[in-house]
Tab-separated table of C-alpha atoms in Angstrom:
chain	number	residue	atom	x	y	z
A	1	MET	CA	26.309	-12.509	0.672
A	2	PRO	CA	28.549	-10.737	-1.840
A	3	ASP	CA	32.143	-10.772	-0.700
A	4	LYS	CA	33.486	-7.787	1.213
A	5	SER	CA	35.062	-6.109	-1.795
A	6	ILE	CA	31.763	-6.212	-3.715
A	7	ARG	CA	29.848	-4.965	-0.689
A	8	ASN	CA	32.282	-2.068	-0.386
A	9	ARG	CA	31.884	-1.233	-4.073
A	10	LEU	CA	28.116	-1.225	-3.656
A	11	ALA	CA	28.368	0.998	-0.568
A	12	ASP	CA	30.579	3.446	-2.451
A	13	ALA	CA	28.130	3.482	-5.366
A	14	VAL	CA	25.164	4.136	-3.071
A	15	GLU	CA	27.084	6.967	-1.422
A	16	ARG	CA	28.088	8.517	-4.752
A	17	GLY	CA	24.536	8.379	-6.041
A	18	PHE	CA	22.711	9.465	-2.914
A	19	ASP	CA	22.449	13.181	-3.678
A	20	GLU	CA	20.872	12.247	-6.999
A	21	GLN	CA	18.583	9.807	-5.189
A	22	VAL	CA	17.367	12.527	-2.835
A	23	ARG	CA	16.701	14.826	-5.800
A	24	PHE	CA	14.836	11.986	-7.509
A	25	LEU	CA	12.721	11.398	-4.403
A	26	ALA	CA	11.931	15.081	-3.983
A	27	ASP	CA	10.942	15.249	-7.645
A	28	ILE	CA	8.477	12.362	-7.452
A	29	VAL	CA	7.021	13.721	-4.191
A	30	ARG	CA	6.300	16.948	-6.094
A	31	HIS	CA	3.951	14.972	-8.338
A	32	PRO	CA	0.573	14.952	-6.520
A	33	SER	CA	-0.190	11.382	-7.582
A	34	LEU	CA	-3.587	11.135	-5.951
A	35	ARG	CA	-6.001	8.439	-7.014
A	36	GLY	CA	-6.979	8.987	-10.639
A	37	ARG	CA	-4.168	11.525	-11.115
A	38	GLU	CA	-1.142	9.212	-11.220
A	39	ALA	CA	-0.529	9.279	-14.986
A	40	PRO	CA	1.913	12.244	-15.045
A	41	LEU	CA	4.147	10.567	-12.471
A	42	GLN	CA	3.940	7.237	-14.284
A	43	ASP	CA	4.985	9.018	-17.486
A	44	HIS	CA	7.915	10.515	-15.580
A	45	MET	CA	8.893	7.079	-14.273
A	46	ALA	CA	8.660	5.541	-17.744
A	47	ARG	CA	10.986	8.226	-19.128
A	48	TRP	CA	13.417	7.737	-16.239
A	49	PHE	CA	13.592	3.989	-16.846
A	50	ASN	CA	13.860	4.423	-20.605
A	51	ALA	CA	16.826	6.748	-20.209
A	52	ARG	CA	18.642	4.035	-18.256
A	53	GLY	CA	18.152	1.267	-20.757
A	54	TYR	CA	15.236	-0.628	-19.248
A	55	THR	CA	12.582	-2.228	-21.414
A	56	VAL	CA	9.480	-0.318	-20.354
A	57	ASP	CA	5.893	-1.540	-20.455
A	58	ARG	CA	3.287	1.120	-19.673
A	59	PHE	CA	-0.287	-0.153	-19.622
A	60	SER	CA	-3.624	0.603	-18.004
A	61	LEU	CA	-5.916	-1.437	-15.810
A	62	ALA	CA	-8.249	-1.666	-18.807
A	63	ASP	CA	-5.554	-3.561	-20.724
A	64	VAL	CA	-5.715	-6.643	-18.476
A	65	PRO	CA	-8.630	-8.960	-17.605
A	66	LEU	CA	-9.132	-7.755	-14.044
A	67	ALA	CA	-12.794	-8.735	-13.966
A	68	GLU	CA	-11.862	-12.361	-14.593
A	69	HIS	CA	-9.743	-12.655	-11.459
A	70	PRO	CA	-11.624	-13.486	-8.248
A	71	LYS	CA	-9.331	-11.316	-6.115
A	72	ALA	CA	-9.762	-8.114	-8.091
A	73	SER	CA	-11.490	-5.464	-5.986
A	74	PRO	CA	-14.380	-3.382	-7.331
A	75	MET	CA	-13.182	-0.015	-8.625
A	76	VAL	CA	-14.901	3.167	-7.528
A	77	ASP	CA	-14.866	6.646	-9.047
A	78	VAL	CA	-11.835	5.942	-11.275
A	79	ASP	CA	-11.701	4.992	-14.955
A	80	PRO	CA	-9.499	1.871	-15.291
A	81	ALA	CA	-8.359	3.125	-18.699
A	82	GLY	CA	-6.729	6.108	-16.984
A	83	SER	CA	-4.908	4.154	-14.259
A	84	PHE	CA	-1.457	3.300	-15.606
A	85	GLN	CA	1.127	0.789	-14.434
A	86	VAL	CA	4.821	0.816	-15.369
A	87	VAL	CA	7.068	-2.253	-15.525
A	88	ALA	CA	10.749	-1.650	-16.274
A	89	SER	CA	12.609	-4.860	-17.071
A	90	ARG	CA	16.320	-5.519	-17.176
A	91	ARG	CA	16.678	-8.871	-18.840
A	92	CYS	CA	19.704	-11.132	-18.541
A	93	ALA	CA	20.669	-12.913	-21.779
A	94	ALA	CA	22.295	-15.842	-19.982
A	95	PRO	CA	20.844	-15.960	-16.453
A	96	THR	CA	22.695	-17.832	-13.753
A	97	GLY	CA	20.813	-16.396	-10.780
A	98	ARG	CA	17.210	-16.035	-9.653
A	99	SER	CA	14.705	-13.572	-11.077
A	100	LEU	CA	13.176	-10.811	-8.981
A	101	ILE	CA	10.247	-8.398	-8.971
A	102	ILE	CA	10.643	-5.200	-6.958
A	103	GLN	CA	7.385	-3.293	-6.748
A	104	GLY	CA	6.371	0.033	-5.277
A	105	HIS	CA	3.142	2.014	-5.394
A	106	ILE	CA	3.130	5.657	-6.427
A	107	ASP	CA	-0.465	6.519	-5.509
A	108	VAL	CA	-0.898	8.655	-2.414
A	109	VAL	CA	-3.789	9.527	-0.113
A	110	PRO	CA	-5.184	13.088	0.083
A	111	GLU	CA	-3.082	15.556	2.016
A	112	GLY	CA	-5.845	17.283	3.996
A	113	PRO	CA	-5.702	21.019	4.772
A	114	ALA	CA	-2.340	22.285	3.484
A	115	GLU	CA	-2.228	24.989	6.160
A	116	MET	CA	-1.913	22.266	8.797
A	117	TRP	CA	1.432	21.095	7.366
A	118	SER	CA	4.732	22.592	8.482
A	119	TYR	CA	5.975	22.439	4.882
A	120	PRO	CA	4.052	22.297	1.588
A	121	PRO	CA	2.612	18.782	1.259
A	122	TYR	CA	3.972	18.407	-2.279
A	123	GLY	CA	7.138	20.430	-1.780
A	124	GLY	CA	9.649	17.637	-1.217
A	125	THR	CA	11.278	19.761	1.489
A	126	VAL	CA	14.550	18.498	3.007
A	127	LYS	CA	15.163	19.568	6.602
A	128	ASP	CA	17.504	18.169	9.275
A	129	GLY	CA	17.960	14.805	7.584
A	130	TRP	CA	14.293	14.268	6.702
A	131	LEU	CA	12.395	14.689	3.447
A	132	TYR	CA	8.810	15.899	3.893
A	133	GLY	CA	5.729	15.489	1.729
A	134	ARG	CA	2.656	13.428	1.039
A	135	GLY	CA	3.885	10.047	-0.126
A	136	ALA	CA	7.484	10.779	0.869
A	137	ASN	CA	7.447	7.777	3.183
A	138	ASP	CA	4.422	5.839	1.931
A	139	MET	CA	5.962	4.809	-0.329
A	140	LYS	CA	8.005	6.957	-2.660
A	141	ALA	CA	11.091	6.535	-0.477
A	142	GLY	CA	10.857	2.806	-1.200
A	143	VAL	CA	10.475	3.502	-4.913
A	144	SER	CA	13.662	5.578	-4.798
A	145	ALA	CA	15.425	2.772	-2.923
A	146	MET	CA	14.551	0.146	-5.514
A	147	CYS	CA	15.587	2.389	-8.398
A	148	PHE	CA	18.881	3.428	-6.840
A	149	ALA	CA	19.743	-0.017	-5.532
A	150	MET	CA	19.798	-1.039	-9.185
A	151	GLU	CA	21.769	2.110	-10.036
A	152	ALA	CA	24.295	1.169	-7.347
A	153	LEU	CA	24.863	-2.203	-8.989
A	154	ARG	CA	25.505	-0.473	-12.295
A	155	GLY	CA	27.734	2.129	-10.633
A	156	ALA	CA	29.778	-0.670	-9.070
A	157	GLY	CA	30.263	-2.266	-12.481
A	158	PHE	CA	27.710	-5.071	-12.263
A	159	ALA	CA	24.422	-6.208	-13.715
A	160	PRO	CA	22.051	-8.751	-12.144
A	161	ALA	CA	22.627	-12.285	-13.395
A	162	ALA	CA	18.869	-12.803	-13.789
A	163	ASP	CA	15.815	-10.882	-14.941
A	164	VAL	CA	14.738	-8.000	-12.702
A	165	HIS	CA	11.402	-6.196	-13.077
A	166	LEU	CA	10.998	-2.828	-11.366
A	167	GLN	CA	7.311	-1.986	-11.118
A	168	THR	CA	5.524	1.216	-10.146
A	169	VAL	CA	1.824	0.633	-9.590
A	170	THR	CA	-1.350	2.475	-8.657
A	171	GLU	CA	-4.363	1.529	-6.544
A	172	GLU	CA	-2.399	0.176	-3.560
A	173	GLU	CA	-4.196	2.597	-1.267
A	174	SER	CA	-7.678	1.605	-2.460
A	175	THR	CA	-7.909	-1.796	-4.192
A	176	GLY	CA	-4.528	-3.392	-4.913
A	177	ASN	CA	-5.615	-3.792	-8.526
A	178	GLY	CA	-2.383	-2.218	-9.808
A	179	ALA	CA	-0.256	-5.024	-8.366
A	180	LEU	CA	-2.711	-7.635	-9.618
A	181	ALA	CA	-2.613	-6.059	-13.071
A	182	THR	CA	1.139	-6.619	-13.397
A	183	LEU	CA	0.638	-10.300	-12.627
A	184	LEU	CA	-2.233	-10.570	-15.078
A	185	ARG	CA	0.052	-8.890	-17.622
A	186	GLY	CA	2.286	-11.946	-17.226
A	187	TYR	CA	5.175	-10.760	-15.063
A	188	ARG	CA	6.594	-13.472	-12.837
A	189	ALA	CA	9.759	-13.987	-10.827
A	190	GLU	CA	11.221	-16.311	-8.224
A	191	ALA	CA	10.681	-13.716	-5.490
A	192	CYS	CA	9.094	-10.327	-4.949
A	193	LEU	CA	10.335	-7.473	-2.757
A	194	ILE	CA	8.032	-4.574	-1.856
A	195	PRO	CA	9.945	-1.759	-0.096
A	196	GLU	CA	7.112	-0.316	1.963
A	197	PRO	CA	8.281	1.833	4.914
A	198	THR	CA	8.834	-0.910	7.470
A	199	GLY	CA	11.739	0.730	9.295
A	200	GLY	CA	14.186	-2.016	8.371
A	201	THR	CA	11.936	-4.865	9.525
A	202	ILE	CA	10.244	-7.559	7.492
A	203	THR	CA	6.461	-7.715	7.521
A	204	ARG	CA	5.572	-11.108	8.934
A	205	ALA	CA	1.814	-10.646	8.651
A	206	HIS	CA	-0.695	-8.069	7.522
A	207	THR	CA	-4.433	-7.857	8.055
A	208	GLY	CA	-6.916	-7.683	5.202
A	209	THR	CA	-9.105	-4.698	4.435
A	210	MET	CA	-12.660	-4.179	3.227
A	211	TRP	CA	-14.260	-0.933	2.107
A	212	PHE	CA	-18.014	-0.359	2.091
A	213	ARG	CA	-20.534	2.432	1.894
A	214	LEU	CA	-23.539	2.763	4.188
A	215	LYS	CA	-26.490	4.400	2.433
A	216	VAL	CA	-29.261	5.623	4.708
A	217	ARG	CA	-32.504	7.418	3.925
A	218	GLY	CA	-34.570	9.826	6.009
A	219	VAL	CA	-37.739	11.962	5.843
A	220	PRO	CA	-37.027	15.674	5.349
A	221	VAL	CA	-39.099	18.110	7.381
A	222	HIS	CA	-38.496	21.570	8.774
A	223	VAL	CA	-36.351	21.308	11.871
A	224	ALA	CA	-39.106	23.075	13.812
A	225	VAL	CA	-41.065	19.823	13.599
A	226	ALA	CA	-38.082	17.466	13.508
A	227	GLN	CA	-39.941	14.892	15.567
A	228	SER	CA	-42.263	14.251	12.635
A	229	GLY	CA	-39.431	13.407	10.224
A	230	SER	CA	-36.356	11.212	10.285
A	231	ASN	CA	-32.724	12.310	10.344
A	232	ALA	CA	-30.563	10.147	8.029
A	233	ILE	CA	-27.320	11.376	9.608
A	234	MET	CA	-28.460	10.329	13.091
A	235	SER	CA	-29.614	6.990	11.673
A	236	ALA	CA	-26.170	6.492	10.162
A	237	TYR	CA	-24.630	7.241	13.550
A	238	HIS	CA	-26.793	4.476	15.043
A	239	LEU	CA	-25.347	2.044	12.483
A	240	ILE	CA	-21.790	3.214	13.149
A	241	GLN	CA	-22.240	2.476	16.839
A	242	ALA	CA	-23.448	-1.023	15.945
A	243	LEU	CA	-20.383	-1.574	13.762
A	244	GLN	CA	-18.140	-0.446	16.614
A	245	GLU	CA	-19.708	-3.150	18.760
A	246	HIS	CA	-19.298	-5.666	15.909
A	247	THR	CA	-15.609	-4.735	15.771
A	248	ARG	CA	-15.267	-5.224	19.529
A	249	GLN	CA	-16.638	-8.744	19.157
A	250	LEU	CA	-14.244	-9.467	16.275
A	251	ASN	CA	-11.335	-8.380	18.432
A	252	GLU	CA	-12.404	-10.791	21.156
A	253	VAL	CA	-12.150	-13.624	18.629
A	254	ALA	CA	-8.771	-12.292	17.490
A	255	LYS	CA	-7.293	-13.074	20.912
A	256	THR	CA	-6.899	-16.707	19.814
A	257	HIS	CA	-5.390	-15.998	16.385
A	258	PRO	CA	-1.943	-17.625	15.903
A	259	TRP	CA	-0.306	-14.391	14.691
A	260	TYR	CA	-2.472	-11.627	16.158
A	261	ALA	CA	-3.261	-12.911	19.649
A	262	GLN	CA	-0.684	-10.547	21.178
A	263	VAL	CA	-1.743	-7.515	19.131
A	264	GLN	CA	-4.264	-5.322	20.927
A	265	ASP	CA	-7.459	-4.879	18.913
A	266	PRO	CA	-5.996	-5.798	15.517
A	267	ILE	CA	-9.317	-5.367	13.710
A	268	LYS	CA	-9.692	-1.672	12.976
A	269	PHE	CA	-12.978	-0.063	11.941
A	270	ASN	CA	-13.052	3.465	10.572
A	271	PRO	CA	-15.935	5.577	9.271
A	272	GLY	CA	-13.690	7.680	7.063
A	273	MET	CA	-15.955	9.860	4.900
A	274	ILE	CA	-19.489	11.165	5.398
A	275	ARG	CA	-21.883	13.003	3.116
A	276	GLY	CA	-25.497	13.849	3.791
A	277	GLY	CA	-28.323	16.306	3.880
A	278	ASP	CA	-29.201	19.327	1.791
A	279	TRP	CA	-30.032	22.105	4.261
A	280	ALA	CA	-29.090	22.940	7.845
A	281	SER	CA	-32.709	23.598	8.802
A	282	SER	CA	-34.103	20.419	7.251
A	283	THR	CA	-33.793	16.915	8.635
A	284	PRO	CA	-31.501	15.165	6.137
A	285	ALA	CA	-33.164	12.799	3.685
A	286	TRP	CA	-29.972	10.943	2.889
A	287	CYS	CA	-26.575	10.059	4.299
A	288	GLU	CA	-23.655	8.058	2.954
A	289	VAL	CA	-20.723	6.914	5.085
A	290	ASP	CA	-17.624	5.326	3.539
A	291	CYS	CA	-16.097	2.843	5.963
A	292	ARG	CA	-13.089	0.576	6.302
A	293	ILE	CA	-12.864	-2.553	8.428
A	294	GLY	CA	-10.072	-5.110	8.792
A	295	LEU	CA	-9.962	-8.881	8.842
A	296	LEU	CA	-7.350	-11.387	9.970
A	297	PRO	CA	-5.206	-13.643	7.786
A	298	ARG	CA	-7.036	-16.837	6.816
A	299	GLN	CA	-10.449	-15.293	7.438
A	300	ASP	CA	-12.743	-15.491	4.431
A	301	VAL	CA	-13.535	-12.122	2.861
A	302	ALA	CA	-17.066	-13.146	1.830
A	303	GLU	CA	-17.910	-14.362	5.334
A	304	CYS	CA	-16.543	-11.133	6.823
A	305	GLN	CA	-18.738	-9.177	4.411
A	306	ARG	CA	-21.758	-11.142	5.592
A	307	GLY	CA	-20.790	-10.340	9.192
A	308	VAL	CA	-20.898	-6.614	8.457
A	309	GLU	CA	-24.207	-6.948	6.653
A	310	ARG	CA	-25.709	-8.912	9.550
A	311	ALA	CA	-24.546	-6.289	12.065
A	312	VAL	CA	-26.102	-3.472	10.016
A	313	ALA	CA	-29.361	-5.362	9.509
A	314	ALA	CA	-29.617	-6.192	13.224
A	315	ALA	CA	-29.074	-2.554	14.161
A	316	ALA	CA	-31.697	-1.439	11.643
A	317	ARG	CA	-34.283	-3.728	13.245
A	318	THR	CA	-33.894	-1.866	16.545
A	319	ASP	CA	-34.874	1.478	14.956
A	320	ASN	CA	-38.487	2.252	14.038
A	321	PHE	CA	-37.637	4.105	10.843
A	322	LEU	CA	-34.734	1.904	9.668
A	323	SER	CA	-36.686	-1.274	10.271
A	324	ASN	CA	-39.133	-0.131	7.596
A	325	ASN	CA	-36.539	1.626	5.431
A	326	PRO	CA	-33.543	-0.711	5.491
A	327	PRO	CA	-30.110	0.821	4.893
A	328	GLU	CA	-27.911	-0.409	2.061
A	329	VAL	CA	-24.373	-1.739	2.328
A	330	GLN	CA	-22.482	-1.233	-0.929
A	331	TRP	CA	-19.077	-2.873	-1.372
A	332	HIS	CA	-16.423	-0.991	-3.294
A	333	GLY	CA	-12.667	-0.664	-3.145
A	334	PHE	CA	-10.677	-3.092	-1.009
A	335	LEU	CA	-11.854	-6.670	-0.643
A	336	ALA	CA	-8.420	-7.769	0.450
A	337	ASP	CA	-7.221	-10.901	2.213
A	338	GLY	CA	-4.755	-10.840	5.070
A	339	PHE	CA	-1.414	-12.554	4.527
A	340	VAL	CA	1.286	-14.278	6.559
A	341	LEU	CA	4.833	-14.659	5.289
A	342	GLU	CA	5.728	-17.949	6.899
A	343	PRO	CA	9.278	-17.964	8.290
A	344	GLY	CA	12.000	-20.023	6.705
A	345	SER	CA	12.199	-19.096	3.027
A	346	GLU	CA	15.586	-18.729	1.379
A	347	ALA	CA	14.560	-15.306	0.092
A	348	GLU	CA	13.968	-14.087	3.644
A	349	ALA	CA	17.277	-15.553	4.835
A	350	ILE	CA	19.153	-13.708	2.090
A	351	LEU	CA	17.327	-10.449	2.851
A	352	SER	CA	18.127	-10.878	6.537
A	353	GLU	CA	21.813	-11.270	5.741
A	354	ALA	CA	21.711	-8.267	3.415
A	355	HIS	CA	20.165	-6.191	6.212
A	356	ARG	CA	22.873	-7.351	8.636
A	357	CYS	CA	25.536	-6.528	6.060
A	358	ALA	CA	24.216	-2.975	5.599
A	359	PHE	CA	23.012	-2.070	9.102
A	360	GLY	CA	25.181	-4.265	11.301
A	361	THR	CA	22.109	-5.435	13.223
A	362	GLU	CA	19.625	-8.283	13.005
A	363	MET	CA	16.543	-7.734	10.879
A	364	GLY	CA	13.427	-7.607	13.007
A	365	ALA	CA	9.910	-8.619	12.053
A	366	ARG	CA	6.654	-6.759	12.395
A	367	ILE	CA	2.991	-7.706	12.412
A	368	THR	CA	0.852	-4.922	11.009
A	369	THR	CA	-2.819	-3.999	11.122
A	370	ALA	CA	-2.685	-2.442	7.653
A	371	VAL	CA	-2.689	-4.117	4.251
A	372	ASN	CA	-0.016	-4.206	1.532
A	373	ASP	CA	0.394	-5.811	-1.886
A	374	THR	CA	2.383	-8.897	-0.831
A	375	ARG	CA	-0.831	-10.930	-0.659
A	376	PHE	CA	-1.087	-11.096	-4.438
A	377	TYR	CA	2.349	-12.622	-4.885
A	378	GLY	CA	2.347	-14.867	-1.830
A	379	LEU	CA	-1.255	-16.093	-1.748
A	380	TYR	CA	-2.295	-16.266	-5.382
A	381	PHE	CA	0.894	-16.582	-7.443
A	382	ASP	CA	3.023	-18.749	-5.149
A	383	MET	CA	6.191	-16.702	-4.819
A	384	PRO	CA	8.073	-15.507	-1.743
A	385	ALA	CA	6.764	-11.999	-1.063
A	386	LEU	CA	8.979	-9.833	1.137
A	387	CYS	CA	7.875	-6.464	2.487
A	388	TYR	CA	10.918	-4.524	3.747
A	389	GLY	CA	11.903	-0.907	3.380
A	390	PRO	CA	12.973	2.431	4.856
A	391	LYS	CA	11.856	4.370	7.898
A	392	GLY	CA	9.721	7.432	8.365
A	393	GLU	CA	6.774	8.948	10.162
A	394	ASN	CA	3.211	10.214	9.800
A	395	ASN	CA	1.934	8.042	6.963
A	396	HIS	CA	-1.494	9.391	5.912
A	397	GLY	CA	-1.001	12.267	8.364
A	398	PHE	CA	0.342	15.799	8.451
A	399	ASP	CA	4.106	16.307	7.980
A	400	GLU	CA	4.682	12.858	6.512
A	401	ARG	CA	8.440	12.389	6.239
A	402	THR	CA	11.166	9.847	5.541
A	403	ASN	CA	14.560	9.582	7.213
A	404	LEU	CA	17.323	10.080	4.654
A	405	GLU	CA	20.132	8.328	6.503
A	406	GLN	CA	17.949	5.260	6.971
A	407	LEU	CA	16.976	5.475	3.308
A	408	LYS	CA	20.612	5.398	2.240
A	409	THR	CA	21.374	2.323	4.318
A	410	THR	CA	18.174	0.612	3.170
A	411	THR	CA	19.214	1.226	-0.439
A	412	LEU	CA	22.506	-0.534	0.290
A	413	ALA	CA	20.676	-3.451	1.928
A	414	MET	CA	18.485	-3.782	-1.141
A	415	ALA	CA	21.494	-3.667	-3.451
A	416	CYS	CA	23.133	-6.436	-1.420
A	417	PHE	CA	19.942	-8.487	-1.575
A	418	ILE	CA	19.701	-8.130	-5.362
A	419	ALA	CA	23.375	-9.046	-5.695
A	420	ASP	CA	22.977	-12.232	-3.672
A	421	TRP	CA	19.517	-13.321	-4.858
A	422	CYS	CA	20.041	-12.599	-8.544
A	423	GLY	CA	23.786	-13.015	-8.706
A	424	LEU	CA	26.085	-10.612	-10.508
A	425	GLN	CA	27.696	-10.342	-13.890
A	426	PRO	CA	30.334	-7.756	-14.718
A	427	ILE	CA	29.320	-5.018	-17.123
A	428	GLU	CA	31.602	-5.277	-20.147
């Protein structure tokens, strides 16, 4: 770790810059960077990095050969040419340390009914030590931490003694293609840190995720003679029940998994969106249900897809109408592997010491049933991929919020990690 005097200088710099950091975080929360609408925030980030002397590369998903990579996920309802990534690089002319990527996503999920929030979902409200808003915790707090950890180094009179790439990406909540795009653009480093809101723990393992759409047909008739038609919404419900049973069976198998055996029901299935029908007094002729299901690390995505398709086909054969009018399963969005960060890397040891230096406690580990972007770096591009960041509540829910005191200390931990991993050079 940096010696005590350097650590103290970093702590002072984080403290001096924290009011600005909170304003920065509130500002980026006020950008409603929903899927397909991230460009204004990415422009803001590019300007912010430019003003601080970074070399900035702003490019779209259409500018890289995503289709050529086997782990790209199929896009849905978004033009790749309008989905922008930002990489801000601070190069070291004579590096003596190790290079680093720090990456955060700026896309957010929909906020739901605004009247069900205590504060405006894009207000960036600060109250009693918390900052509220959609994306405040997942993961714009982490983006602020990575930016102001680097600012703390500069404020303490240092620059990293190796190349550092700060990246803000899109698509983390739906495909992961933003992270993959930065790698296909050519950015590499000797380690990657993703400051997702882990509450000061390191993510030891994450499950994979697959998205699919069930498409079901029916026969529309007047509801007065409903028995002579077929209701596509009720048929879809029959398939959902079959997928719930499929998930139960997957979770039985999970009880022998080396990392997930002690996690209750780690495979999560969710029918998350439904559309169907044209008239309340007609049996619906169509229904579409967008679903998400998980998979465990080291399970094959293609085989898991076939498992879903088999479960749907088997359920259709038990229904008179569906057996003659088979439903469709369309794959779109996430086709994401699970990932395990095996213990023992030097990068993790240095992060653990940085956490201890900042918090005064040991860094814990977590096993999560959600996905993050570390899989790209760790599985496909052979670099240590650390997921560690601040603490908050209600990700994807109402009153999402991040804890500001924890954010400040996390920013210090990240600054200490950069200092030790990359090394330091005095700013002349």
